[in-house]
């Protein structure tokens, strides 16, 4: 981790980690932690108290990674099936090297039943359950004395031998600043852009109206919230202009809404103008209809179709039971 002279007036240093096994040809843009940073940095107190280091996106040697991260005041790991064991190993080592460094875990692989995780992963100071923007901002404010520990929501922590987590399924964001427009990934583009292409995430809405037993997308039973239309179009343009090879859409039911066809057209037009993205990957609406067919047809004709998904649970009686 590079040192910054006086770290902008002795601000606390935060390092966000969304590590993957990167390839020479494609670098994943770390959208999940990017939205946390974009949301938190709207807060004047956060900006005054914290300095965000460049986001870590590569799985490197565990000992070397831990050594670099141990210089930070706070390290926050975004955890998914492809990196949670790596994150655990690095975080454990960070805590050994620097016990005062605050270790935060969040992401899709953090279980709703958080107590066993916190009791097993003793080196984790805080774990965020569910959508992270509000909770991450609140935790940063707590760590500099602006919010009491007991007032934190959807954040697990320890009090003696007890694990505390005040969970509120309605404590979710309704505003979504774009990490692309905020310039959060500019350093990443500068570092890798000369020799690599990128994969990126596009989000046009958040949430899922279904509670399918084969899927945990709707586990939190949160309402669907729309990303502002203007932001979506600007993100599409950013993704295209920066040569993103594959665009992954984070929507749970693309094609459910009328404007989804307009977004599909915008993606196809962006490829025509700027040559990217080459492919678009998404989970289509569970109730597939003519709109989904027209969207997939549009992507197919533009040679952007990554695949068409159909939601099919089972016809096996034992499975259904």
mmCIF file of C-alpha atoms in Angstrom:
data_model
loop_
_atom_site.group_PDB
_atom_site.id
_atom_site.type_symbol
_atom_site.label_atom_id
_atom_site.label_comp_id
_atom_site.label_asym_id
_atom_site.label_seq_id
_atom_site.Cartn_x
_atom_site.Cartn_y
_atom_site.Cartn_z
ATOM 1 C CA UNK A 1 0.000 0.000 0.000
ATOM 2 C CA UNK A 2 1.495 3.328 -1.049
ATOM 3 C CA UNK A 3 1.854 5.938 1.648
ATOM 4 C CA UNK A 4 0.309 9.347 1.047
ATOM 5 C CA UNK A 5 2.128 12.270 2.722
ATOM 6 C CA UNK A 6 0.346 12.786 6.038
ATOM 7 C CA UNK A 7 -2.632 10.907 4.517
ATOM 8 C CA UNK A 8 -4.595 14.079 3.936
ATOM 9 C CA UNK A 9 -4.136 15.484 7.417
ATOM 10 C CA UNK A 10 -3.910 12.216 9.352
ATOM 11 C CA UNK A 11 -7.245 10.867 8.218
ATOM 12 C CA UNK A 12 -8.076 7.253 9.004
ATOM 13 C CA UNK A 13 -7.073 4.994 6.114
ATOM 14 C CA UNK A 14 -9.666 2.615 4.668
ATOM 15 C CA UNK A 15 -8.867 -0.171 2.247
ATOM 16 C CA UNK A 16 -11.731 -1.898 0.453
ATOM 17 C CA UNK A 17 -11.052 -5.416 -0.828
ATOM 18 C CA UNK A 18 -13.025 -7.194 -3.547
ATOM 19 C CA UNK A 19 -10.425 -9.717 -4.602
ATOM 20 C CA UNK A 20 -10.779 -12.088 -7.530
ATOM 21 C CA UNK A 21 -8.476 -14.263 -9.556
ATOM 22 C CA UNK A 22 -7.822 -11.779 -12.317
ATOM 23 C CA UNK A 23 -6.809 -12.676 -15.841
ATOM 24 C CA UNK A 24 -4.385 -10.794 -18.024
ATOM 25 C CA UNK A 25 -7.134 -10.085 -20.523
ATOM 26 C CA UNK A 26 -9.953 -9.044 -18.171
ATOM 27 C CA UNK A 27 -10.031 -7.176 -14.860
ATOM 28 C CA UNK A 28 -13.307 -7.190 -12.894
ATOM 29 C CA UNK A 29 -14.327 -3.685 -11.830
ATOM 30 C CA UNK A 30 -15.243 -3.973 -8.101
ATOM 31 C CA UNK A 31 -18.770 -2.573 -8.233
ATOM 32 C CA UNK A 32 -19.928 -3.951 -4.852
ATOM 33 C CA UNK A 33 -17.410 -2.012 -2.785
ATOM 34 C CA UNK A 34 -17.551 0.883 -5.236
ATOM 35 C CA UNK A 35 -21.181 1.579 -4.359
ATOM 36 C CA UNK A 36 -20.300 1.526 -0.650
ATOM 37 C CA UNK A 37 -17.575 4.110 -1.156
ATOM 38 C CA UNK A 38 -19.739 6.278 -3.419
ATOM 39 C CA UNK A 39 -22.533 6.292 -0.860
ATOM 40 C CA UNK A 40 -20.287 6.929 2.142
ATOM 41 C CA UNK A 41 -18.348 9.740 0.521
ATOM 42 C CA UNK A 42 -21.492 11.821 0.153
ATOM 43 C CA UNK A 43 -21.252 12.305 3.914
ATOM 44 C CA UNK A 44 -19.146 15.332 4.896
ATOM 45 C CA UNK A 45 -18.015 13.695 8.140
ATOM 46 C CA UNK A 46 -16.779 10.608 6.271
ATOM 47 C CA UNK A 47 -14.849 12.810 3.851
ATOM 48 C CA UNK A 48 -13.295 14.778 6.692
ATOM 49 C CA UNK A 49 -12.334 11.740 8.762
ATOM 50 C CA UNK A 50 -11.351 9.082 6.209
ATOM 51 C CA UNK A 51 -9.013 8.528 3.284
ATOM 52 C CA UNK A 52 -9.941 5.716 0.875
ATOM 53 C CA UNK A 53 -6.994 3.789 -0.514
ATOM 54 C CA UNK A 54 -7.222 2.344 -4.059
ATOM 55 C CA UNK A 55 -9.494 -0.711 -4.075
ATOM 56 C CA UNK A 56 -7.797 -4.125 -3.993
ATOM 57 C CA UNK A 57 -9.073 -6.330 -6.841
ATOM 58 C CA UNK A 58 -6.434 -9.058 -7.208
ATOM 59 C CA UNK A 59 -5.826 -12.181 -5.188
ATOM 60 C CA UNK A 60 -2.140 -11.937 -4.405
ATOM 61 C CA UNK A 61 0.089 -13.826 -1.980
ATOM 62 C CA UNK A 62 -1.735 -13.964 1.363
ATOM 63 C CA UNK A 63 1.251 -12.911 3.470
ATOM 64 C CA UNK A 64 2.151 -10.029 1.179
ATOM 65 C CA UNK A 65 -1.447 -8.857 0.938
ATOM 66 C CA UNK A 66 -1.827 -8.939 4.718
ATOM 67 C CA UNK A 67 1.414 -7.030 5.224
ATOM 68 C CA UNK A 68 0.227 -4.210 2.951
ATOM 69 C CA UNK A 69 -3.285 -4.118 4.417
ATOM 70 C CA UNK A 70 -2.021 -4.053 8.000
ATOM 71 C CA UNK A 71 -0.960 -0.440 7.437
ATOM 72 C CA UNK A 72 -4.611 0.589 7.112
ATOM 73 C CA UNK A 73 -6.828 1.634 10.006
ATOM 74 C CA UNK A 74 -9.826 -0.183 8.517
ATOM 75 C CA UNK A 75 -9.969 -3.073 6.048
ATOM 76 C CA UNK A 76 -13.345 -4.045 4.584
ATOM 77 C CA UNK A 77 -13.723 -7.324 2.676
ATOM 78 C CA UNK A 78 -16.499 -7.967 0.137
ATOM 79 C CA UNK A 79 -17.116 -11.706 0.365
ATOM 80 C CA UNK A 80 -18.500 -14.048 -2.260
ATOM 81 C CA UNK A 81 -18.183 -17.782 -2.878
ATOM 82 C CA UNK A 82 -15.094 -17.223 -5.035
ATOM 83 C CA UNK A 83 -13.135 -15.200 -2.457
ATOM 84 C CA UNK A 84 -14.455 -15.676 1.073
ATOM 85 C CA UNK A 85 -11.863 -18.273 2.080
ATOM 86 C CA UNK A 86 -9.116 -16.062 0.671
ATOM 87 C CA UNK A 87 -10.579 -13.090 2.570
ATOM 88 C CA UNK A 88 -10.632 -15.078 5.798
ATOM 89 C CA UNK A 89 -6.998 -16.087 5.431
ATOM 90 C CA UNK A 90 -5.855 -12.540 4.661
ATOM 91 C CA UNK A 91 -7.993 -10.958 7.398
ATOM 92 C CA UNK A 92 -6.719 -13.404 10.003
ATOM 93 C CA UNK A 93 -3.147 -12.544 9.074
ATOM 94 C CA UNK A 94 -3.902 -8.795 9.102
ATOM 95 C CA UNK A 95 -5.201 -9.094 12.662
ATOM 96 C CA UNK A 96 -2.087 -10.966 13.732
ATOM 97 C CA UNK A 97 0.162 -8.262 12.277
ATOM 98 C CA UNK A 98 -1.946 -5.317 13.414
ATOM 99 C CA UNK A 99 -4.477 -6.041 16.185
ATOM 100 C CA UNK A 100 -5.708 -2.429 16.098
ATOM 101 C CA UNK A 101 -6.760 -2.608 12.433
ATOM 102 C CA UNK A 102 -10.551 -2.821 12.258
ATOM 103 C CA UNK A 103 -11.660 -5.762 10.102
ATOM 104 C CA UNK A 104 -15.102 -5.592 8.444
ATOM 105 C CA UNK A 105 -16.780 -8.339 6.417
ATOM 106 C CA UNK A 106 -19.794 -7.945 4.144
ATOM 107 C CA UNK A 107 -21.164 -9.272 0.903
ATOM 108 C CA UNK A 108 -23.319 -12.058 -0.427
ATOM 109 C CA UNK A 109 -21.580 -14.848 1.497
ATOM 110 C CA UNK A 110 -22.191 -13.292 4.905
ATOM 111 C CA UNK A 111 -25.051 -15.375 6.352
ATOM 112 C CA UNK A 112 -28.287 -13.934 7.713
ATOM 113 C CA UNK A 113 -27.750 -16.176 10.734
ATOM 114 C CA UNK A 114 -24.651 -14.247 11.682
ATOM 115 C CA UNK A 115 -23.941 -15.609 15.188
ATOM 116 C CA UNK A 116 -22.032 -18.786 14.171
ATOM 117 C CA UNK A 117 -19.937 -16.776 11.692
ATOM 118 C CA UNK A 118 -18.929 -14.195 14.302
ATOM 119 C CA UNK A 119 -18.094 -16.860 16.862
ATOM 120 C CA UNK A 120 -15.944 -18.803 14.404
ATOM 121 C CA UNK A 121 -14.247 -15.899 12.632
ATOM 122 C CA UNK A 122 -12.874 -14.287 15.805
ATOM 123 C CA UNK A 123 -10.650 -11.826 13.881
ATOM 124 C CA UNK A 124 -13.676 -10.103 12.284
ATOM 125 C CA UNK A 125 -14.665 -7.024 14.271
ATOM 126 C CA UNK A 126 -17.869 -6.188 12.394
ATOM 127 C CA UNK A 127 -19.995 -8.027 9.823
ATOM 128 C CA UNK A 128 -22.604 -6.277 7.690
ATOM 129 C CA UNK A 129 -25.737 -8.308 6.933
ATOM 130 C CA UNK A 130 -27.685 -7.551 3.752
ATOM 131 C CA UNK A 131 -27.384 -4.437 1.588
ATOM 132 C CA UNK A 132 -24.397 -2.484 2.787
ATOM 133 C CA UNK A 133 -24.622 1.205 1.892
ATOM 134 C CA UNK A 134 -26.478 2.516 4.952
ATOM 135 C CA UNK A 135 -24.783 0.198 7.423
ATOM 136 C CA UNK A 136 -21.277 0.864 6.107
ATOM 137 C CA UNK A 137 -21.785 4.623 6.360
ATOM 138 C CA UNK A 138 -23.188 4.280 9.891
ATOM 139 C CA UNK A 139 -20.277 2.065 10.950
ATOM 140 C CA UNK A 140 -17.747 4.599 9.707
ATOM 141 C CA UNK A 141 -19.542 7.304 11.692
ATOM 142 C CA UNK A 142 -19.501 5.085 14.783
ATOM 143 C CA UNK A 143 -15.764 4.467 14.505
ATOM 144 C CA UNK A 144 -15.110 8.206 14.798
ATOM 145 C CA UNK A 145 -17.566 8.711 17.648
ATOM 146 C CA UNK A 146 -20.687 10.073 15.947
ATOM 147 C CA UNK A 147 -23.018 7.087 16.482
ATOM 148 C CA UNK A 148 -23.310 4.816 19.509
ATOM 149 C CA UNK A 149 -22.557 1.140 19.044
ATOM 150 C CA UNK A 150 -26.027 0.075 20.182
ATOM 151 C CA UNK A 151 -27.667 2.212 17.491
ATOM 152 C CA UNK A 152 -26.054 0.355 14.586
ATOM 153 C CA UNK A 153 -28.421 -1.644 12.384
ATOM 154 C CA UNK A 154 -27.672 -4.775 10.355
ATOM 155 C CA UNK A 155 -24.146 -4.873 11.769
ATOM 156 C CA UNK A 156 -22.931 -7.763 13.905
ATOM 157 C CA UNK A 157 -20.407 -7.168 16.693
ATOM 158 C CA UNK A 158 -19.430 -8.718 20.010
ATOM 159 C CA UNK A 159 -20.188 -7.730 23.577
ATOM 160 C CA UNK A 160 -18.222 -10.112 25.734
ATOM 161 C CA UNK A 161 -19.252 -13.618 24.681
ATOM 162 C CA UNK A 162 -22.454 -12.404 23.009
ATOM 163 C CA UNK A 163 -22.945 -11.525 19.355
ATOM 164 C CA UNK A 164 -25.209 -8.505 18.844
ATOM 165 C CA UNK A 165 -26.991 -7.629 15.602
ATOM 166 C CA UNK A 166 -30.020 -5.343 15.421
ATOM 167 C CA UNK A 167 -31.474 -6.478 12.105
ATOM 168 C CA UNK A 168 -34.055 -4.398 10.254
ATOM 169 C CA UNK A 169 -35.071 -5.655 6.797
ATOM 170 C CA UNK A 170 -36.370 -2.183 5.921
ATOM 171 C CA UNK A 171 -33.015 -0.518 6.598
ATOM 172 C CA UNK A 172 -32.098 -0.318 2.930
ATOM 173 C CA UNK A 173 -30.948 2.472 0.604
ATOM 174 C CA UNK A 174 -33.313 4.373 -1.648
ATOM 175 C CA UNK A 175 -30.636 6.558 -3.220
ATOM 176 C CA UNK A 176 -27.910 5.114 -5.397
ATOM 177 C CA UNK A 177 -24.948 7.342 -6.310
ATOM 178 C CA UNK A 178 -22.928 5.897 -9.165
ATOM 179 C CA UNK A 179 -19.366 4.797 -8.404
ATOM 180 C CA UNK A 180 -18.633 5.156 -12.121
ATOM 181 C CA UNK A 181 -19.695 8.799 -12.214
ATOM 182 C CA UNK A 182 -17.955 9.478 -8.883
ATOM 183 C CA UNK A 183 -14.595 8.534 -10.405
ATOM 184 C CA UNK A 184 -13.962 5.772 -7.886
ATOM 185 C CA UNK A 185 -12.597 3.390 -10.515
ATOM 186 C CA UNK A 186 -10.378 5.925 -12.297
ATOM 187 C CA UNK A 187 -7.224 4.696 -10.522
ATOM 188 C CA UNK A 188 -8.084 1.113 -11.491
ATOM 189 C CA UNK A 189 -8.583 2.081 -15.133
ATOM 190 C CA UNK A 190 -5.262 3.934 -15.149
ATOM 191 C CA UNK A 191 -3.423 0.992 -13.573
ATOM 192 C CA UNK A 192 -4.754 -1.800 -15.800
ATOM 193 C CA UNK A 193 -6.226 -0.112 -18.856
ATOM 194 C CA UNK A 194 -3.094 -0.149 -20.995
ATOM 195 C CA UNK A 195 -2.869 -3.945 -21.039
ATOM 196 C CA UNK A 196 -6.265 -5.326 -19.977
ATOM 197 C CA UNK A 197 -9.954 -5.130 -20.770
ATOM 198 C CA UNK A 198 -12.561 -5.002 -18.024
ATOM 199 C CA UNK A 199 -15.760 -6.657 -16.878
ATOM 200 C CA UNK A 200 -18.274 -4.416 -15.162
ATOM 201 C CA UNK A 201 -21.627 -4.475 -13.402
ATOM 202 C CA UNK A 202 -24.711 -2.567 -14.495
ATOM 203 C CA UNK A 203 -27.527 -2.115 -11.997
ATOM 204 C CA UNK A 204 -30.925 -0.732 -13.061
ATOM 205 C CA UNK A 205 -32.934 -1.797 -10.016
ATOM 206 C CA UNK A 206 -32.425 -3.388 -6.605
ATOM 207 C CA UNK A 207 -34.492 -6.175 -5.031
ATOM 208 C CA UNK A 208 -36.747 -9.029 -6.157
ATOM 209 C CA UNK A 209 -40.512 -9.496 -5.800
ATOM 210 C CA UNK A 210 -40.285 -13.296 -5.701
ATOM 211 C CA UNK A 211 -39.319 -15.764 -2.974
ATOM 212 C CA UNK A 212 -38.317 -18.763 -5.067
ATOM 213 C CA UNK A 213 -37.072 -21.661 -2.973
ATOM 214 C CA UNK A 214 -34.203 -22.341 -5.377
ATOM 215 C CA UNK A 215 -32.870 -18.796 -5.089
ATOM 216 C CA UNK A 216 -31.820 -16.444 -2.298
ATOM 217 C CA UNK A 217 -32.291 -13.230 -4.304
ATOM 218 C CA UNK A 218 -35.559 -12.477 -2.509
ATOM 219 C CA UNK A 219 -34.530 -13.717 0.940
ATOM 220 C CA UNK A 220 -34.665 -10.279 2.537
ATOM 221 C CA UNK A 221 -38.160 -9.590 1.194
ATOM 222 C CA UNK A 222 -37.210 -6.014 0.349
ATOM 223 C CA UNK A 223 -39.142 -3.887 -2.085
ATOM 224 C CA UNK A 224 -37.835 -3.191 -5.577
ATOM 225 C CA UNK A 225 -36.161 0.189 -5.943
ATOM 226 C CA UNK A 226 -35.347 1.728 -9.297
ATOM 227 C CA UNK A 227 -31.970 3.211 -10.120
ATOM 228 C CA UNK A 228 -32.559 6.679 -11.647
ATOM 229 C CA UNK A 229 -32.948 6.377 -15.413
ATOM 230 C CA UNK A 230 -30.410 9.124 -16.119
ATOM 231 C CA UNK A 231 -27.820 7.348 -13.998
ATOM 232 C CA UNK A 232 -28.382 4.058 -15.856
ATOM 233 C CA UNK A 233 -27.794 5.660 -19.255
ATOM 234 C CA UNK A 234 -24.669 7.447 -17.991
ATOM 235 C CA UNK A 235 -23.339 4.201 -16.535
ATOM 236 C CA UNK A 236 -23.929 2.430 -19.858
ATOM 237 C CA UNK A 237 -21.962 5.148 -21.627
ATOM 238 C CA UNK A 238 -19.128 4.957 -19.055
ATOM 239 C CA UNK A 239 -18.965 1.168 -19.358
ATOM 240 C CA UNK A 240 -18.869 1.378 -23.150
ATOM 241 C CA UNK A 241 -16.311 4.182 -23.404
ATOM 242 C CA UNK A 242 -13.943 2.363 -21.039
ATOM 243 C CA UNK A 243 -13.824 -0.743 -23.209
ATOM 244 C CA UNK A 244 -15.643 -3.137 -20.903
ATOM 245 C CA UNK A 245 -15.599 -6.535 -22.588
ATOM 246 C CA UNK A 246 -18.441 -8.166 -20.661
ATOM 247 C CA UNK A 247 -21.200 -6.283 -18.860
ATOM 248 C CA UNK A 248 -22.914 -8.194 -16.076
ATOM 249 C CA UNK A 249 -26.323 -6.868 -15.059
ATOM 250 C CA UNK A 250 -27.154 -7.109 -11.350
ATOM 251 C CA UNK A 251 -30.939 -7.063 -11.881
ATOM 252 C CA UNK A 252 -32.898 -10.063 -10.685
ATOM 253 C CA UNK A 253 -35.556 -9.866 -13.411
ATOM 254 C CA UNK A 254 -34.311 -8.016 -16.483
ATOM 255 C CA UNK A 255 -37.153 -7.597 -18.935
ATOM 256 C CA UNK A 256 -39.836 -7.246 -16.274
ATOM 257 C CA UNK A 257 -40.199 -3.503 -16.877
ATOM 258 C CA UNK A 258 -40.934 -1.655 -20.113
ATOM 259 C CA UNK A 259 -37.822 0.502 -19.838
ATOM 260 C CA UNK A 260 -35.620 -2.614 -19.838
ATOM 261 C CA UNK A 261 -36.024 -2.805 -23.619
ATOM 262 C CA UNK A 262 -34.838 0.821 -23.824
ATOM 263 C CA UNK A 263 -31.776 -0.063 -21.742
ATOM 264 C CA UNK A 264 -31.093 -3.015 -24.043
ATOM 265 C CA UNK A 265 -31.269 -0.715 -27.050
ATOM 266 C CA UNK A 266 -28.889 1.715 -25.331
ATOM 267 C CA UNK A 267 -26.370 -1.100 -24.751
ATOM 268 C CA UNK A 268 -26.566 -2.208 -28.377
ATOM 269 C CA UNK A 269 -26.172 1.384 -29.547
ATOM 270 C CA UNK A 270 -23.181 1.863 -27.226
ATOM 271 C CA UNK A 271 -21.479 -1.163 -28.758
ATOM 272 C CA UNK A 272 -22.170 0.208 -32.242
ATOM 273 C CA UNK A 273 -20.621 3.585 -31.330
ATOM 274 C CA UNK A 274 -17.711 2.567 -29.095
ATOM 275 C CA UNK A 275 -17.191 -1.163 -29.741
ATOM 276 C CA UNK A 276 -18.093 -2.239 -26.211
ATOM 277 C CA UNK A 277 -19.443 -4.055 -24.330
ATOM 278 C CA UNK A 278 -18.981 -7.154 -26.439
ATOM 279 C CA UNK A 279 -21.312 -9.288 -24.325
ATOM 280 C CA UNK A 280 -24.206 -8.628 -21.931
ATOM 281 C CA UNK A 281 -25.030 -11.176 -19.232
ATOM 282 C CA UNK A 282 -28.164 -10.991 -17.073
ATOM 283 C CA UNK A 283 -30.855 -13.004 -15.305
ATOM 284 C CA UNK A 284 -34.046 -12.445 -17.242
ATOM 285 C CA UNK A 285 -37.510 -12.032 -15.794
ATOM 286 C CA UNK A 286 -38.812 -15.141 -14.040
ATOM 287 C CA UNK A 287 -42.085 -14.723 -15.934
ATOM 288 C CA UNK A 288 -40.559 -14.790 -19.410
ATOM 289 C CA UNK A 289 -42.756 -13.067 -21.992
ATOM 290 C CA UNK A 290 -42.637 -11.353 -25.380
ATOM 291 C CA UNK A 291 -40.529 -8.493 -24.013
ATOM 292 C CA UNK A 292 -37.801 -10.906 -22.855
ATOM 293 C CA UNK A 293 -37.881 -12.551 -26.284
ATOM 294 C CA UNK A 294 -37.525 -9.182 -28.040
ATOM 295 C CA UNK A 295 -34.629 -8.200 -25.765
ATOM 296 C CA UNK A 296 -32.752 -11.450 -26.324
ATOM 297 C CA UNK A 297 -33.427 -11.159 -30.061
ATOM 298 C CA UNK A 298 -31.954 -7.639 -30.000
ATOM 299 C CA UNK A 299 -28.806 -8.806 -28.213
ATOM 300 C CA UNK A 300 -28.506 -11.847 -30.449
ATOM 301 C CA UNK A 301 -28.607 -9.754 -33.619
ATOM 302 C CA UNK A 302 -25.913 -7.494 -32.144
ATOM 303 C CA UNK A 303 -23.873 -10.584 -31.202
ATOM 304 C CA UNK A 304 -23.981 -9.512 -27.558
ATOM 305 C CA UNK A 305 -26.142 -12.335 -26.178
ATOM 306 C CA UNK A 306 -24.331 -14.138 -23.358
ATOM 307 C CA UNK A 307 -27.257 -16.525 -22.955
ATOM 308 C CA UNK A 308 -30.983 -16.497 -22.260
ATOM 309 C CA UNK A 309 -32.076 -17.719 -18.824
ATOM 310 C CA UNK A 310 -35.318 -19.500 -18.003
ATOM 311 C CA UNK A 311 -36.389 -19.998 -14.383
ATOM 312 C CA UNK A 312 -37.378 -23.606 -13.859
ATOM 313 C CA UNK A 313 -37.651 -25.120 -10.424
ATOM 314 C CA UNK A 314 -38.597 -28.793 -10.722
ATOM 315 C CA UNK A 315 -41.368 -31.248 -11.576
ATOM 316 C CA UNK A 316 -40.053 -33.838 -9.137
ATOM 317 C CA UNK A 317 -42.639 -34.351 -6.387
ATOM 318 C CA UNK A 318 -40.062 -34.960 -3.641
ATOM 319 C CA UNK A 319 -38.111 -31.871 -4.659
ATOM 320 C CA UNK A 320 -41.240 -29.724 -4.699
ATOM 321 C CA UNK A 321 -42.220 -31.035 -1.273
#
